[in-house]
Amino acid sequence: MNLGNKVLYLFSSRSVISMRRLKRDLSYLLDKNDPENFDFFVWRTIRNFRALGHIEANVVNREEKFISTNPAIVRLPLVGPVECVLTGSRFPKTIEKLKSSANRDIEIKIEENRPEKSVAPDTIKIISDTSDKIASLAEENEIEFIDGYPAFDLANFASSCSDIINSDEWRKRDLSGFQSYFDIENYRFKKGSEDSNPALKEHFNELDHRRTYYIFNDEGESVPIDKDYGRYAFLSLKEENCLDYIPESYELKAPLSLPFPPLLERALTLCSGKCPRLNTEGTHYIYSEIPREIGKIVINKLSGEF
């Protein structure tokens, strides 16, 4: 059994698990073969599981916790036969049960996920000529069936950078304790201060050690912002588009150092049911099987230009 499936069974058996416990259990599962950058490995693995719809994240008493989601069969926005993926918690017997109850008109495929510098569970695809047959299979196994195109709905529902930029929360703030700023040259946070605006800065509270991110406009007004959205909102203020949609191959490219906000990342991942792959240069993630409509929504929400 590969490590990604073991981690999914770990999430499924615990229902809720803290970051501290997850790191300890991952280290145990790796059996002293910890990757060179263990913290990045854990972070990217969590992103994979959230994007694939297996877990949700929440902060309780300043501690991040991960909640295993209920199993669901989710339709992918693909042309041709109806293709779905199994999301949420699962165990080996879940797949065996689905296979034993599926009729000859339903194909169940197991596809391995091989994300770089992290792990993810196998993708379980359920394929048929009609959605009604898959809905019946889901009902028989007491699993929720989500028809329509959830990837499209998630992309539409997610917030946009323009919502943040056009909000009425901007104001002058008396703040100190900024430890780093977002460097537009390499798309990464850099230690030190940045006096010019617009800017995206990381604020560190000495009392509770909490990190908060603020984006500043040309007038020096600021608004607190989520880190993932902050990077794209700042680039939008600078009128810099770093995303690339390739219509010939239905692929969307994003720089490795610019992870998507979670809802948009899930929308893109649930187009194919697979984790993104790295390009040959190791500089960009490539999301596959992205319909033009969804690619347009995501890019417009983050950069305003498609």
Coordinates of N, CA, C and O in Angstrom, one line a residue, residues 172-237:
K172 N -6.0 53.7 6.9 CA -4.7 53.8 7.5 C -4.6 53.1 8.8 O -5.5 53.2 9.6
R173 N -3.5 52.4 9.0 CA -3.4 51.6 10.3 C -2.0 51.9 10.9 O -1.0 51.9 10.2
D174 N -2.0 52.0 12.2 CA -0.8 52.2 12.9 C -0.2 50.8 13.3 O -0.6 50.3 14.3
L175 N 0.6 50.3 12.4 CA 1.2 49.0 12.6 C 2.7 49.0 12.6 O 3.3 49.8 11.9
S176 N 3.3 48.1 13.4 CA 4.7 47.9 13.4 C 4.9 46.4 13.5 O 3.9 45.6 13.8
G177 N 6.1 45.9 13.4 CA 6.4 44.5 13.6 C 6.3 43.7 12.3 O 6.1 42.5 12.3
F178 N 6.4 44.4 11.1 CA 6.4 43.7 9.9 C 7.8 43.0 9.7 O 8.8 43.6 9.8
Q179 N 7.7 41.7 9.5 CA 9.0 40.9 9.4 C 9.4 40.6 7.9 O 10.6 40.5 7.7
S180 N 8.5 40.6 7.0 CA 8.8 40.3 5.6 C 7.8 40.9 4.7 O 6.7 41.3 5.1
Y181 N 8.2 40.9 3.4 CA 7.3 41.5 2.4 C 7.4 40.6 1.2 O 8.3 39.8 1.0
F182 N 6.3 40.7 0.3 CA 6.3 39.8 -0.9 C 7.1 40.4 -2.0 O 6.9 41.6 -2.4
D183 N 8.1 39.7 -2.4 CA 9.1 40.2 -3.4 C 8.5 39.8 -4.8 O 8.5 38.6 -5.1
I184 N 8.2 40.8 -5.6 CA 7.6 40.5 -6.9 C 8.6 39.9 -7.9 O 8.2 39.3 -8.9
E185 N 9.9 40.1 -7.6 CA 10.9 39.5 -8.5 C 10.9 38.0 -8.5 O 11.2 37.4 -9.6
N186 N 10.7 37.4 -7.4 CA 10.8 35.9 -7.3 C 9.5 35.3 -6.7 O 9.5 34.1 -6.5
Y187 N 8.4 36.1 -6.5 CA 7.2 35.6 -6.1 C 7.3 34.9 -4.7 O 6.6 33.9 -4.4
R188 N 8.1 35.4 -3.8 CA 8.3 34.8 -2.5 C 8.4 35.9 -1.5 O 8.7 37.1 -1.8
F189 N 8.1 35.6 -0.2 CA 8.2 36.5 0.9 C 9.7 36.6 1.2 O 10.5 35.6 1.2
K190 N 10.1 37.9 1.5 CA 11.5 38.2 1.7 C 11.7 38.9 3.1 O 10.9 39.8 3.4
K191 N 12.6 38.5 3.9 CA 12.9 39.1 5.2 C 13.3 40.6 4.9 O 14.0 40.9 4.0
G192 N 12.8 41.5 5.8 CA 13.1 42.9 5.7 C 11.9 43.7 5.6 O 10.7 43.3 5.7
S193 N 12.1 45.0 5.3 CA 11.0 46.0 5.1 C 10.9 46.4 3.7 O 11.8 46.4 2.9
E194 N 9.7 46.9 3.4 CA 9.4 47.5 2.0 C 8.6 48.8 2.2 O 7.6 48.8 2.8
D195 N 9.2 49.9 1.8 CA 8.6 51.2 2.0 C 7.7 51.7 0.9 O 6.9 52.5 1.1
S196 N 7.9 51.1 -0.3 CA 7.1 51.6 -1.4 C 5.7 50.8 -1.5 O 5.6 49.7 -0.9
N197 N 4.7 51.4 -2.1 CA 3.4 50.8 -2.2 C 3.0 50.8 -3.7 O 3.5 51.6 -4.5
P198 N 2.2 49.8 -4.1 CA 1.5 48.8 -3.2 C 2.5 47.8 -2.7 O 3.6 47.6 -3.3
A199 N 2.1 47.1 -1.6 CA 2.9 46.1 -1.0 C 2.1 45.1 -0.3 O 0.9 45.3 0.1
L200 N 2.7 43.9 -0.1 CA 2.0 42.9 0.7 C 3.1 42.5 1.8 O 4.2 42.2 1.5
K201 N 2.6 42.6 3.1 CA 3.6 42.5 4.2 C 3.0 41.5 5.2 O 1.8 41.3 5.4
E202 N 4.0 40.8 5.8 CA 3.7 39.9 6.9 C 3.9 40.5 8.2 O 5.0 41.0 8.5
H203 N 2.8 40.6 9.1 CA 2.9 41.2 10.4 C 3.0 40.1 11.5 O 2.3 39.1 11.4
F204 N 3.9 40.3 12.4 CA 4.1 39.3 13.5 C 3.8 39.9 14.8 O 4.4 41.0 15.2
N205 N 2.8 39.4 15.5 CA 2.4 39.9 16.8 C 3.3 39.2 17.9 O 3.3 38.0 18.1
E206 N 4.0 40.1 18.6 CA 5.0 39.6 19.6 C 4.3 39.0 20.8 O 4.8 38.1 21.5
L207 N 3.0 39.4 21.0 CA 2.3 38.9 22.2 C 1.8 37.4 22.0 O 2.0 36.6 22.9
D208 N 1.1 37.2 20.9 CA 0.6 35.8 20.7 C 1.2 35.1 19.6 O 0.8 34.0 19.2
H209 N 2.3 35.7 19.0 CA 3.1 35.0 17.9 C 2.2 34.7 16.7 O 2.5 33.8 15.9
R210 N 1.2 35.5 16.5 CA 0.3 35.2 15.3 C 0.8 36.0 14.1 O 1.2 37.2 14.3
R211 N 0.7 35.4 13.0 CA 1.1 36.1 11.7 C -0.1 36.5 11.0 O -1.0 35.7 10.7
T212 N -0.1 37.8 10.5 CA -1.2 38.3 9.8 C -0.7 39.0 8.6 O 0.4 39.6 8.6
Y213 N -1.4 39.0 7.5 CA -0.9 39.6 6.2 C -1.8 40.8 5.9 O -3.0 40.8 6.0
Y214 N -1.1 41.9 5.4 CA -1.8 43.1 5.1 C -1.3 43.5 3.7 O -0.1 43.4 3.3
I215 N -2.3 43.9 2.9 CA -2.0 44.4 1.6 C -2.2 46.0 1.6 O -3.1 46.5 2.2
F216 N -1.2 46.7 1.0 CA -1.2 48.2 1.0 C -1.5 48.7 -0.4 O -0.9 48.1 -1.4
N217 N -2.3 49.7 -0.5 CA -2.5 50.3 -1.9 C -1.6 51.5 -2.1 O -0.7 51.7 -1.2
D218 N -1.7 52.2 -3.2 CA -0.8 53.3 -3.5 C -0.8 54.4 -2.5 O 0.2 55.1 -2.3
E219 N -2.0 54.6 -1.8 CA -2.1 55.6 -0.8 C -1.6 55.2 0.6 O -1.7 56.0 1.5
G220 N -1.1 54.0 0.7 CA -0.7 53.6 2.0 C -1.8 53.0 2.9 O -1.5 52.7 4.1
E221 N -3.0 52.9 2.4 CA -4.1 52.3 3.2 C -3.9 50.7 3.1 O -3.4 50.2 2.1
S222 N -4.4 50.0 4.1 CA -4.2 48.6 4.1 C -5.4 47.9 4.5 O -6.4 48.5 5.1
V223 N -5.4 46.6 4.3 CA -6.5 45.7 4.7 C -5.9 44.3 5.0 O -5.0 43.9 4.3
P224 N -6.4 43.7 6.1 CA -5.9 42.3 6.4 C -6.4 41.4 5.3 O -7.5 41.5 4.8
I225 N -5.6 40.4 5.0 CA -5.9 39.5 3.9 C -5.3 38.1 4.1 O -4.3 37.9 4.7
D226 N -6.0 37.1 3.6 CA -5.5 35.7 3.6 C -4.2 35.7 2.7 O -4.1 36.3 1.7
K227 N -3.3 34.9 3.2 CA -2.0 34.8 2.5 C -2.1 34.4 1.1 O -1.5 35.0 0.2
D228 N -2.9 33.4 0.8 CA -3.0 32.9 -0.6 C -3.6 33.9 -1.5 O -3.2 34.2 -2.6
Y229 N -4.7 34.6 -1.0 CA -5.4 35.6 -1.8 C -4.5 36.9 -1.9 O -4.4 37.6 -2.9
G230 N -3.7 37.1 -0.8 CA -2.9 38.3 -0.8 C -1.9 38.4 -1.9 O -1.7 39.4 -2.5
R231 N -1.2 37.2 -2.2 CA -0.2 37.2 -3.2 C -0.8 37.6 -4.6 O -0.3 38.4 -5.3
Y232 N -2.0 37.0 -4.9 CA -2.6 37.3 -6.2 C -3.2 38.7 -6.2 O -3.2 39.4 -7.3
A233 N -3.8 39.2 -5.1 CA -4.3 40.6 -5.0 C -3.2 41.6 -5.2 O -3.4 42.6 -6.0
F234 N -2.1 41.3 -4.6 CA -0.9 42.2 -4.8 C -0.5 42.3 -6.3 O -0.3 43.3 -6.9
L235 N -0.4 41.1 -6.9 CA 0.0 41.0 -8.3 C -1.0 41.7 -9.2 O -0.7 42.3 -10.2
S236 N -2.3 41.6 -8.8 CA -3.3 42.3 -9.5 C -3.2 43.8 -9.4 O -3.4 44.5 -10.4
L237 N -2.9 44.3 -8.2 CA -2.6 45.7 -8.1 C -1.5 46.2 -9.0 O -1.4 47.3 -9.5

